[in-house]
Coordinates of C-alpha atoms and ligand atoms in Angstrom, one line a residue:
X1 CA -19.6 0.8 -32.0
X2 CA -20.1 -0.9 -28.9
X3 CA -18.6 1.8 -26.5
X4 CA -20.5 4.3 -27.1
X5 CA -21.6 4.8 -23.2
X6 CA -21.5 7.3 -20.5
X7 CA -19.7 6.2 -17.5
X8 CA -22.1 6.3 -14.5
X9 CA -19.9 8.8 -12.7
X10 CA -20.2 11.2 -15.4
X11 CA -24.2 10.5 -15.8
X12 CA -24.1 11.8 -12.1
X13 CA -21.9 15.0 -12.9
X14 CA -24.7 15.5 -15.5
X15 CA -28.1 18.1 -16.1
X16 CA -30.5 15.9 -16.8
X17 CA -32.8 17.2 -19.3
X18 CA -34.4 14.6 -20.6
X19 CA -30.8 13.8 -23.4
X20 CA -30.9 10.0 -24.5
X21 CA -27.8 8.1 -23.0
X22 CA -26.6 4.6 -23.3
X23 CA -24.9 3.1 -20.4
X24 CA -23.5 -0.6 -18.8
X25 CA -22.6 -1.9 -15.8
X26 CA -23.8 -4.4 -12.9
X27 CA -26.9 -4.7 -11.2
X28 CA -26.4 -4.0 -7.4
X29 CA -30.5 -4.5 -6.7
X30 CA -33.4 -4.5 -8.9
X31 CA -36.2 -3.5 -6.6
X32 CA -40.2 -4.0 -7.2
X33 CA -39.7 -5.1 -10.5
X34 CA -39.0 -1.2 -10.9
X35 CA -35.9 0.4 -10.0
X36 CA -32.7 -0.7 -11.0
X37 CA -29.5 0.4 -9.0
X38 CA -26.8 -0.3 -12.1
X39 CA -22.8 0.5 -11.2
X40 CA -19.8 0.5 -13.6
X41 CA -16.7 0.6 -11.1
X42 CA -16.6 4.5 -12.2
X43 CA -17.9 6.0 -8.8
X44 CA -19.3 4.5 -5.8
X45 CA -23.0 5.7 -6.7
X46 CA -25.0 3.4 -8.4
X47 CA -27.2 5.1 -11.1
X48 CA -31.4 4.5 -10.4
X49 CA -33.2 2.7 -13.9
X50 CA -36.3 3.0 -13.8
X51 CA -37.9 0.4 -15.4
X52 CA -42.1 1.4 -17.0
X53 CA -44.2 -1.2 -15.7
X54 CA -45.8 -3.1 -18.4
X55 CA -42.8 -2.3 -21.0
X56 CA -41.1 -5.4 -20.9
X57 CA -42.1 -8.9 -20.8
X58 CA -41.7 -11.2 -17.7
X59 CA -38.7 -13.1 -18.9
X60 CA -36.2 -10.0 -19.6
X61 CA -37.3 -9.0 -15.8
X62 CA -36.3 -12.2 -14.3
X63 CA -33.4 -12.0 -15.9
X64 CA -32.3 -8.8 -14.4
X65 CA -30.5 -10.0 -11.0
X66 CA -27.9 -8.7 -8.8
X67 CA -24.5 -8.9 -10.9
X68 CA -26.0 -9.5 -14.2
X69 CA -24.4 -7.1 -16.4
X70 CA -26.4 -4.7 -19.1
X71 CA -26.4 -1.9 -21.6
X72 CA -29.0 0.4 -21.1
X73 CA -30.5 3.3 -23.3
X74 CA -33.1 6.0 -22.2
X75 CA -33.9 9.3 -21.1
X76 CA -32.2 10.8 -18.4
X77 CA -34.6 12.9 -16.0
X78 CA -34.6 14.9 -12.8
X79 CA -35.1 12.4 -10.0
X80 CA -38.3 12.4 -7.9
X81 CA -36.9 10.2 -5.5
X82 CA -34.5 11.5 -2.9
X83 CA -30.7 10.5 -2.3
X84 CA -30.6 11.5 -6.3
X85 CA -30.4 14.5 -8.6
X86 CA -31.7 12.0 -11.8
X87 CA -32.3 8.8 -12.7
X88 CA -32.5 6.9 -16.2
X89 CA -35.9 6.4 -17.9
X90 CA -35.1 2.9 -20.4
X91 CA -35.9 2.9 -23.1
X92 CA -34.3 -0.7 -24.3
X93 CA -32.5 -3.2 -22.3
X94 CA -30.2 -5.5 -23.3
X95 CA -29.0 -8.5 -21.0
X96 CA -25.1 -8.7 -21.5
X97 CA -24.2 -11.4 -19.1
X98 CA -26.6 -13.7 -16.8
X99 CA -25.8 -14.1 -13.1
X100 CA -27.6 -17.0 -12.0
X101 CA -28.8 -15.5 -8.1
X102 CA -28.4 -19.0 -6.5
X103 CA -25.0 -19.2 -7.3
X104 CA -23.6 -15.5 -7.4
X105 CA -21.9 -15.3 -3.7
X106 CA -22.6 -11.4 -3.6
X107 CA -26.0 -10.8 -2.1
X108 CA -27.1 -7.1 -1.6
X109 CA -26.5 -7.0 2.0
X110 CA -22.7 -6.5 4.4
X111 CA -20.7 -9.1 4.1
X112 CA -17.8 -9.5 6.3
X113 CA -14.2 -8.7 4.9
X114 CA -12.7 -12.1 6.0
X115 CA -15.9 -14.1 3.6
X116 CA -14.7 -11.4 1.1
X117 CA -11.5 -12.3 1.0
X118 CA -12.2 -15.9 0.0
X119 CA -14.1 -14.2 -2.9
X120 CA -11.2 -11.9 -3.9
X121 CA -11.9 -12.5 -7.6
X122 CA -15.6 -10.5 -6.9
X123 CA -15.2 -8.6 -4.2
X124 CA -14.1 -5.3 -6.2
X125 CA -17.7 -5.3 -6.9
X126 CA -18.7 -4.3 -3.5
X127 CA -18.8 -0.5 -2.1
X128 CA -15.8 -0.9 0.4
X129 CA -13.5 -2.6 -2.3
X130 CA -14.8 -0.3 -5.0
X131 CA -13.6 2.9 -3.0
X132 CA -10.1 1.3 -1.6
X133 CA -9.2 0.3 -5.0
X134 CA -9.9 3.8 -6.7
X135 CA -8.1 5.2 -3.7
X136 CA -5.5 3.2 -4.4
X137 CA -4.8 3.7 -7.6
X138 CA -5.1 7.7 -7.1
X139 CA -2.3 7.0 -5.0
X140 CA -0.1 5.5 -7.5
X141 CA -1.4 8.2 -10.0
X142 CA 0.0 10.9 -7.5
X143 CA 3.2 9.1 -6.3
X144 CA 4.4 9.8 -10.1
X145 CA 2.8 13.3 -10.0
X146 CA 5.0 14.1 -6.8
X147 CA 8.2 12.9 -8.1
X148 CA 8.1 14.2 -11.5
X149 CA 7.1 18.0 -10.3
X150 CA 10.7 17.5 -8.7
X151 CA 12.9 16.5 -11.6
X152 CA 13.1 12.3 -10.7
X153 CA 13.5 10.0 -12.5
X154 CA 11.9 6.8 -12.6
X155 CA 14.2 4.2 -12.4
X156 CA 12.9 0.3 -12.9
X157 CA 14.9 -1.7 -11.1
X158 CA 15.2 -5.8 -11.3
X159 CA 12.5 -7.9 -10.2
X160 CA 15.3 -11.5 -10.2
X161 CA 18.5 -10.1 -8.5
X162 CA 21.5 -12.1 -7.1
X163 CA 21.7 -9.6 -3.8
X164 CA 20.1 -9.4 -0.8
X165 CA 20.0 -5.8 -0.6
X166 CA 18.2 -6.0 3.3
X167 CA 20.9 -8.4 3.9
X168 CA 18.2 -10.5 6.2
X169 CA 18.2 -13.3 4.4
X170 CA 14.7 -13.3 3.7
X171 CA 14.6 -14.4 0.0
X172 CA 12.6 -16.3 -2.8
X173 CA 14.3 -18.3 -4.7
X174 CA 14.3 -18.0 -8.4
X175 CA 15.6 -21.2 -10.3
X176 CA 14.3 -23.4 -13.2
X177 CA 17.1 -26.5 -11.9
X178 CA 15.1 -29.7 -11.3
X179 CA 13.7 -30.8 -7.6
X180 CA 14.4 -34.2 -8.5
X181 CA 17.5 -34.3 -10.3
X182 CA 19.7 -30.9 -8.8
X183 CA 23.5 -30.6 -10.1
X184 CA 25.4 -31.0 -7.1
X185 CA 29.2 -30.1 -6.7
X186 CA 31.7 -32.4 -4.9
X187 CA 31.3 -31.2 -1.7
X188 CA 27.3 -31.8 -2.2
X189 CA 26.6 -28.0 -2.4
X190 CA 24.2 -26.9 -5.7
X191 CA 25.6 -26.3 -8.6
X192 CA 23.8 -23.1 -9.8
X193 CA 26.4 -22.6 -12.4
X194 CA 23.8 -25.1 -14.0
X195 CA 21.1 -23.4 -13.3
X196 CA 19.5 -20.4 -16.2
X197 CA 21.3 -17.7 -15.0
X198 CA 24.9 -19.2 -14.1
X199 CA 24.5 -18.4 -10.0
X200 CA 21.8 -18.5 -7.5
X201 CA 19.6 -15.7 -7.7
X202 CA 16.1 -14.7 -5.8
X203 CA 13.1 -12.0 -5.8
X204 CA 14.0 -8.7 -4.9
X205 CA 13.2 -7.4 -1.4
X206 CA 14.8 -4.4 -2.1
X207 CA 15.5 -1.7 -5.6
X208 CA 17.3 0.5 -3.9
X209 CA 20.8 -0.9 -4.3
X210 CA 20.3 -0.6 -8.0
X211 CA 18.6 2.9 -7.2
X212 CA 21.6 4.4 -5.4
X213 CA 23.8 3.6 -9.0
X214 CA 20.8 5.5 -10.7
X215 CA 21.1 8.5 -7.9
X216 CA 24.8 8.6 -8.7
X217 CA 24.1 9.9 -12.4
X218 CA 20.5 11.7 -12.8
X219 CA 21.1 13.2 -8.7
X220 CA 17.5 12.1 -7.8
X221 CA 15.8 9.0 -8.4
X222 CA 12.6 6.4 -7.6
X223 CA 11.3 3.2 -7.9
X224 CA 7.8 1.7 -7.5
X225 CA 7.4 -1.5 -7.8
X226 CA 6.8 -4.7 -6.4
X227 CA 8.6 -6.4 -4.1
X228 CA 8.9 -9.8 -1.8
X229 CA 9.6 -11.5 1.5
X230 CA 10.0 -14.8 2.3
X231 CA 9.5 -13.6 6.2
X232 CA 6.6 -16.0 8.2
X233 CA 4.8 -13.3 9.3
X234 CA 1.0 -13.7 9.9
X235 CA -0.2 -10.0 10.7
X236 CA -2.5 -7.7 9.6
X237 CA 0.8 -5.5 8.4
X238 CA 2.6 -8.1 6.3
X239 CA 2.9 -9.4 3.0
X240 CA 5.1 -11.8 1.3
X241 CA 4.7 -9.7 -2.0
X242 CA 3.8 -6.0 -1.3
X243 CA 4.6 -2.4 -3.6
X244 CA 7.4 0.1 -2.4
X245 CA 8.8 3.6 -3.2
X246 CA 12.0 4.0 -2.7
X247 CA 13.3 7.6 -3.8
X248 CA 17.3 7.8 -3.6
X249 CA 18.6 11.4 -3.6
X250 CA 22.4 12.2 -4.4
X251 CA 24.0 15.5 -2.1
X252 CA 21.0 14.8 0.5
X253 CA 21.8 14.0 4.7
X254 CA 19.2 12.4 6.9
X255 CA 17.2 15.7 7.6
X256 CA 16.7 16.4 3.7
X257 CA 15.5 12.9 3.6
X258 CA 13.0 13.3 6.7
X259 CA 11.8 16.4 5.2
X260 CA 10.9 14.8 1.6
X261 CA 9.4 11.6 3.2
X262 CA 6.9 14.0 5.6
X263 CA 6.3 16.3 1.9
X264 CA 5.5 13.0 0.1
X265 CA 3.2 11.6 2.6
X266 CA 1.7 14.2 2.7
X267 CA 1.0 15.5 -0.5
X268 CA -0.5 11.7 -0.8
X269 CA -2.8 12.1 1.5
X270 CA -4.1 15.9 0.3
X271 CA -4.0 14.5 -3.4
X272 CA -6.7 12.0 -2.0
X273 CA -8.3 14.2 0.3
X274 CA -9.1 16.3 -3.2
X275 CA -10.1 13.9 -5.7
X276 CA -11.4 10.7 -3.4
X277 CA -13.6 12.6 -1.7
X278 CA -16.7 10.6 -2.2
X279 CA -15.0 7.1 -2.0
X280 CA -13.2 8.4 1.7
X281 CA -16.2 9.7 2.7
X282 CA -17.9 6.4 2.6
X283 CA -14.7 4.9 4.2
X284 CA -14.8 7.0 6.8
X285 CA -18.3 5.7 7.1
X286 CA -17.8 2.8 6.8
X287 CA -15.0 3.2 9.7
X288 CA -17.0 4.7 12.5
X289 CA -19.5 2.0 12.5
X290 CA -17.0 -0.3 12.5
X291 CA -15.7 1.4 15.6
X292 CA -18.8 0.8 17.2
X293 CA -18.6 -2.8 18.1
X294 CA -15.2 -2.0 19.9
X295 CA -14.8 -0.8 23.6
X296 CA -15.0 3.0 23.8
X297 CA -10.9 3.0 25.2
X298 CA -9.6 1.2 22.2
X299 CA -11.9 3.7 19.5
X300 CA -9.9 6.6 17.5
X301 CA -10.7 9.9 19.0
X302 CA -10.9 11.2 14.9
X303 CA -13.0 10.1 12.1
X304 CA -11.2 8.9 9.1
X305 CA -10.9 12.4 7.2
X306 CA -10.5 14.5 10.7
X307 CA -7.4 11.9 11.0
X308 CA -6.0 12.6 7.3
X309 CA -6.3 16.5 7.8
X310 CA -4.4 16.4 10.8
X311 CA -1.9 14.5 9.6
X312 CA -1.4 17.1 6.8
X313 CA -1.9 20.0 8.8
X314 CA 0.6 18.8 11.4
X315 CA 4.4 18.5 11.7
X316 CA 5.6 14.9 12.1
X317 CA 7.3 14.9 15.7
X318 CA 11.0 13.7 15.1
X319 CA 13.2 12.1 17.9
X320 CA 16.0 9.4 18.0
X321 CA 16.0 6.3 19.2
X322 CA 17.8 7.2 22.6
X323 CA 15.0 9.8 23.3
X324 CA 12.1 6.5 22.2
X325 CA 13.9 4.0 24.4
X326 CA 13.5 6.9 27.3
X327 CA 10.2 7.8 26.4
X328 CA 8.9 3.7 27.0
X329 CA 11.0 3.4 30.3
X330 CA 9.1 6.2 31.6
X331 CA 5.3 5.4 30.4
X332 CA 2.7 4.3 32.5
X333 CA 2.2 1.6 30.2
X334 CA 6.0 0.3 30.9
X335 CA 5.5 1.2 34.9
X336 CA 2.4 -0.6 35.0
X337 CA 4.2 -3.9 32.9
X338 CA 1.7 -3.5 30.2
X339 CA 4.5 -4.4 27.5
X340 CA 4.7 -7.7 26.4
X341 CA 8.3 -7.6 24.9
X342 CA 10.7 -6.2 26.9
X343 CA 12.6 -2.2 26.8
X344 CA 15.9 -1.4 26.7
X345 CA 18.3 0.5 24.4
X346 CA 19.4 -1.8 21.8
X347 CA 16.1 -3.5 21.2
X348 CA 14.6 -3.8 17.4
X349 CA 11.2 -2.1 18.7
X350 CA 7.8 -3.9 18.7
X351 CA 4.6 -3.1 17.5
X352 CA 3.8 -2.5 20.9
X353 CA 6.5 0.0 21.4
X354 CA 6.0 1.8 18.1
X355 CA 2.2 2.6 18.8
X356 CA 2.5 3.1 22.6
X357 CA 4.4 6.1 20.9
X358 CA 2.4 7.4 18.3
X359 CA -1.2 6.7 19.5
X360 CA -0.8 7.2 23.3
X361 CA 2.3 9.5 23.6
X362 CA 2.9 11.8 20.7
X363 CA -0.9 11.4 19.1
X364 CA 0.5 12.0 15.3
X365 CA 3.4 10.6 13.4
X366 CA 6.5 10.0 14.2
X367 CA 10.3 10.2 12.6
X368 CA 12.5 8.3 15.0
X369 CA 16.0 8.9 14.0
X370 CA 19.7 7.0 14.6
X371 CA 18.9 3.5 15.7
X372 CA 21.6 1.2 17.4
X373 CA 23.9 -0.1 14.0
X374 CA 23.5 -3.5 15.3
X375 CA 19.7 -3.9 14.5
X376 CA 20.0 -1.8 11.3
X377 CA 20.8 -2.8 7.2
X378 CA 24.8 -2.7 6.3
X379 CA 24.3 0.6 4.1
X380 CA 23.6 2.9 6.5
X381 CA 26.0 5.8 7.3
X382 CA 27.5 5.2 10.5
X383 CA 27.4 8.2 13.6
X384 CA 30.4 9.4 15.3
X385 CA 29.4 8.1 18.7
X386 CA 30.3 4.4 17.0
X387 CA 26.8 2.9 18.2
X388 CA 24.5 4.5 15.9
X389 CA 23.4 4.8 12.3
X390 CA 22.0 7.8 10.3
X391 CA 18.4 5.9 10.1
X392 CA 14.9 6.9 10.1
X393 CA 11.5 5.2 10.4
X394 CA 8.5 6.9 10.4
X395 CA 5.3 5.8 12.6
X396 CA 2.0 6.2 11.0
X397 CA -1.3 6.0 13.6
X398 CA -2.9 2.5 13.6
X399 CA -0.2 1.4 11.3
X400 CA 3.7 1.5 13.2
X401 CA 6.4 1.7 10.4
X402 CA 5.1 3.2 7.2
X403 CA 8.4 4.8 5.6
X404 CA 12.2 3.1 6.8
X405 CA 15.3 4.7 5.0
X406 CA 18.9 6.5 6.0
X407 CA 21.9 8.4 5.0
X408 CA 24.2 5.6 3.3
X409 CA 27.6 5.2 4.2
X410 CA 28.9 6.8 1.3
X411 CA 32.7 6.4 2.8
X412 CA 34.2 3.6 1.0
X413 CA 36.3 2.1 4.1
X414 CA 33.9 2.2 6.7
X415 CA 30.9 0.7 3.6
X416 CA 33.4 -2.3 3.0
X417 CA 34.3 -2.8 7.0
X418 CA 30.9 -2.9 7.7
X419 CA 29.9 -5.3 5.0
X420 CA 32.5 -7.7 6.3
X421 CA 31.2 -7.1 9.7
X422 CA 27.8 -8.1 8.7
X423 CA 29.0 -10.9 6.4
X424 CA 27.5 -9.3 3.4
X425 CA 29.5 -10.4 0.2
X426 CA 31.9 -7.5 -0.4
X427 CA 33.5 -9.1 -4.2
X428 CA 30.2 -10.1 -5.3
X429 CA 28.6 -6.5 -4.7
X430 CA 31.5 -4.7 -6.8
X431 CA 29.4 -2.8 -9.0
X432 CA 27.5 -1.2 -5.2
X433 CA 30.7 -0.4 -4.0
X434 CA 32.0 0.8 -6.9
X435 CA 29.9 4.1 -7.2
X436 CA 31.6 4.4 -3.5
X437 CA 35.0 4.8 -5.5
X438 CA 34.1 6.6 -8.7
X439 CA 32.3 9.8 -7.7
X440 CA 31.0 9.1 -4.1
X441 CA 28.9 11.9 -2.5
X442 CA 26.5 12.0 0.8
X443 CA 23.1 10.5 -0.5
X444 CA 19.8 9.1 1.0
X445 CA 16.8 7.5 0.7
X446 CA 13.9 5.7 2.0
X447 CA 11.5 3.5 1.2
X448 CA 7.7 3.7 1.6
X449 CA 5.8 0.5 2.0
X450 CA 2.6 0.9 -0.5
X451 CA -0.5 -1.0 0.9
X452 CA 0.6 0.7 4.6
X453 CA -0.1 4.0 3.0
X454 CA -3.7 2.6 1.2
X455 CA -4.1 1.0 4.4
X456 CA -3.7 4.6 6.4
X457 CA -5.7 6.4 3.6
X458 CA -8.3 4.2 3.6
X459 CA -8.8 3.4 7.3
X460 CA -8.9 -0.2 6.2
X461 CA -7.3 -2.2 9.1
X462 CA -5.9 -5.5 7.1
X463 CA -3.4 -5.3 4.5
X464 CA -4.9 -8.2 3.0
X465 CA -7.9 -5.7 2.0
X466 CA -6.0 -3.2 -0.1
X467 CA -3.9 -4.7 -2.5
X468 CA -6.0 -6.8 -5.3
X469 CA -4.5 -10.6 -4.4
X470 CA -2.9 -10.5 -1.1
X471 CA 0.4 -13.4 -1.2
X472 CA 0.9 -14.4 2.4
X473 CA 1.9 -17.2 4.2
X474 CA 0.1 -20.7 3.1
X475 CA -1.9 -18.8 0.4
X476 CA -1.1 -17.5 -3.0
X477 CA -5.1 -18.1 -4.4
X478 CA -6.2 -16.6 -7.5
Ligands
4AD1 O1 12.2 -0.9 6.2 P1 12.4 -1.6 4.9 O2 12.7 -3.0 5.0 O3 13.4 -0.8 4.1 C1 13.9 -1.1 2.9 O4 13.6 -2.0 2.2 C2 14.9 -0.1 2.4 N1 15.7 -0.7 1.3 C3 14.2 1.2 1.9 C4 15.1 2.3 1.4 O5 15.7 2.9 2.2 N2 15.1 2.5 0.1 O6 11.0 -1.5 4.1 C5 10.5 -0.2 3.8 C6 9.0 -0.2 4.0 C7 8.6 -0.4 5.5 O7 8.7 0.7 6.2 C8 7.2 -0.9 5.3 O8 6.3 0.2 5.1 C9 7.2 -1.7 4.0 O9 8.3 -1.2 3.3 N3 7.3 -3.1 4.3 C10 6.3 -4.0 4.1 N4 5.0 -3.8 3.7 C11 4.2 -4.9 3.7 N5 4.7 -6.2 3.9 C12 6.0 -6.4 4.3 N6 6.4 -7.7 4.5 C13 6.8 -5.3 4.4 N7 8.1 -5.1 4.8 C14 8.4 -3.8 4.7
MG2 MG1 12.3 -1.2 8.2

């Protein structure tokens, strides 16, 4: 049997008393012809081989270079070197794979995250990507853990769809009709009736439309899944195909939905804190030297895991819009015309704005409640005062928006108005507004953007850098 190996992280969890183990992984560094530093991807530690002089000819040794992969057998003993409680004595190695060390891009020394990201197809091999991607999926492990300790269900929703549930417009087209040779109608229009599905159809931005039918039968509900934007925006925030969460509750108003969002988040982040420890703690690492190089005003005033037990250890401050717009007006910052974009109530807030709040003002996160209807999605349950909408965002340190979700507008009239307002198609969308006539109730919901939360977790600073093959504008590579 070819498995029959120890992963290193459980060779590290191990007494070493001289047992005979088999294991496999990567070379990291093979130093003095002597000590082998081997990793499997199971921990962030590499395990030390030590190699007898004299036991093995010249050729094997050569062939033992960083990334070459190999099985190992031998004896595992107490370490005499420090940094380690036991290293492997071999016994026999066996060369799975060369790596040819003139061509392998991965050297054993820091390489910067931008060359990394031209190497995505490697760069999981290297500590920072090894720890973010474990984090990561810990945090997809415990986003089902959370929901299905409260009775959800997990609804998959479509990926192809013929809505725009956002209503922004901001769609991919899904179509097998010819470039070339499109069916047009008379008045020059296309003809989708041609095309697979009988009518123009698109990538989902959005499950929850389709999660709000599933909230109206098993009361509480999420998706995760992936999910996509056709918006031209180059940051360090956005992606044109990212992950979301969107839990949909039945007989829930805006402040149940505030307070599962803050439980959620933060039962992420203490789910991390617990069983990530050794992967954050090397982020965290990882994140104060990289603070170094930056001007003592603009560096966090908390490591990476002083940040994350804050957070958990801390109520979100909640306010509404109104009380935001009022908050900027009166800042230093806005006195002082350090804002690029401009303040005043009605505006969609910038990056800017979001963080002046959060970072200087408030110093933790944010829920920033009943935003002006005319910058906000059609589904959102309109306030009495006629300007307003039952919405919530919530602000995340070093990130801005991290969660976005309301109280829908579970009142059939004022649902169909508003869609007409907002020239969203009310007779194509009969099935949404349908659970608005059979059985309506108060619901709500939200939706928690993935990589923003591996991207908080992590301290990593790009969202290119947690999610395995970032899609963004002008590149879609590997
Ligand atoms: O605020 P958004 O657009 O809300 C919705 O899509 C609602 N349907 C959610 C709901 O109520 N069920 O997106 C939700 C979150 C944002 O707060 C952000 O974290 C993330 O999704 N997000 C993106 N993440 C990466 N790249 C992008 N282009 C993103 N757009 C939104
Ligand atoms: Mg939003």
């Amino acid at each position: 049997m070819f498995n029959k190996r120890t992963k290193i992280k459980e060779v590290l969890e191990t007494e070493p008393n001289n047992q005979e183990i088999t294991v496999m992984g990567w070379v990291r560094t093979f130093r003095n012809n002597q000590f082998i530093a081997l990793n499997d991807g199971s921990t962030n530690s590499n395990l030390q081989i030590v190699v007898a002089l004299g036991l093995y000819d010249e050729a094997l040794l050569k062939r033992i270079t960083t990334g070459a992969s190999l099985k190992i057998t031998g004896e595992l003993l107490p370490s005499l070197g420090k940094g380690q409680k036991s290293e492997l004595k071999a016994k026999s190695i066996e060369i799975l794979g060369d790596c040819d060390p003139e061509k392998f891009p991965l050297q054993p020394k820091k390489h910067s995250l931008e060359f990394l990201r031209e190497k995505a197809h490697l760069r999981f091999r290297t500590n920072t990507f090894g720890a973010v991607f474990r984090v990561r999926h810990a945090l997809a492990f415990a986003i089902h853990q959370f929901f299905n300790e409260r009775g959800f269900v997990y609804l998959h929703t479509p990926i192809i769809t013929a809505s725009d549930a956002e209503g922004a417009g901001e769609m991919f087209k899904v179509t097998t009709l010819p470039f070339d040779k499109t069916p047009r109608n008379d008045d020059g229009s296309v003809n989708f009736k041609e095309d697979f599905f009988g009518r123009a159809t698109n990538l989902t931005v959005s499950g929850q439309l389709e999660g709000e039918l599933g909230a109206m039968a098993f009361s509480d509900i999420y998706t995760f899944g992936p999910t996509f934007r056709a918006e031209n925006s180059n940051t360090p925030r956005h992606l044109a195909e990212f992950w979301m969460i969107e839990p949909e509750m039945a007989f829930y108003d805006l402040e149940d939905n505030m307070n599962l969002a803050e439980a959620f988040i933060k039962y992420l982040i203490g789910y991390a804190m617990k069983n990530n420890k050794e992967d954050l703690e090397f982020l965290g690492q990882r994140l104060t030297e990289e603070e170094k190089q930056k001007p003592q005003e603009e560096r966090s005033e908390m490591g990476l895991i002083e940040k994350l037990e804050f957070v958990v250890n801390n109520d979100f401050q909640r306010i509404t819009y109104t009380e935001a717009i009022d908050i900027l007006l009166n800042s230093p910052a806005y006195k002082k015309k350090k804002f690029k974009f401009e303040v005043t109530w009605g505006i969609d807030m910038q990056s800017e704005h979001e963080r002046y709040l959060v970072e200087k003002h408030f110093k933790k996160p944010v829920i920033v409640t009943n935003y002006p209807k005319d910058i906000k999605a059609f589904y959102m349950r309109q306030n009495e005062d006629g300007k307003t909408v039952a919405a919530m965002d919530i602000l995340a340190p070093g990130i801005g928006e991290i969660v976005g979700g309301s109280q829908r507008e579970e009142r059939l009239e004022k649902l169909e108005q508003r869609m007409k307002d907002m020239h969203v198609p009310t007779e194509e969308m009969w099935w949404y507004l349908d659970t608005r006539r059979f059985g309506s109730v108060p619901h709500a919901g939200f939706g928690l953007g993935f990589e923003r939360m591996v991207l908080f977790v992590t301290g990593m600073t790009n969202i290119r850098d947690v999610i395995a093959f970032p899609r963004t504008p002008g590149s879609a590579e590997f």
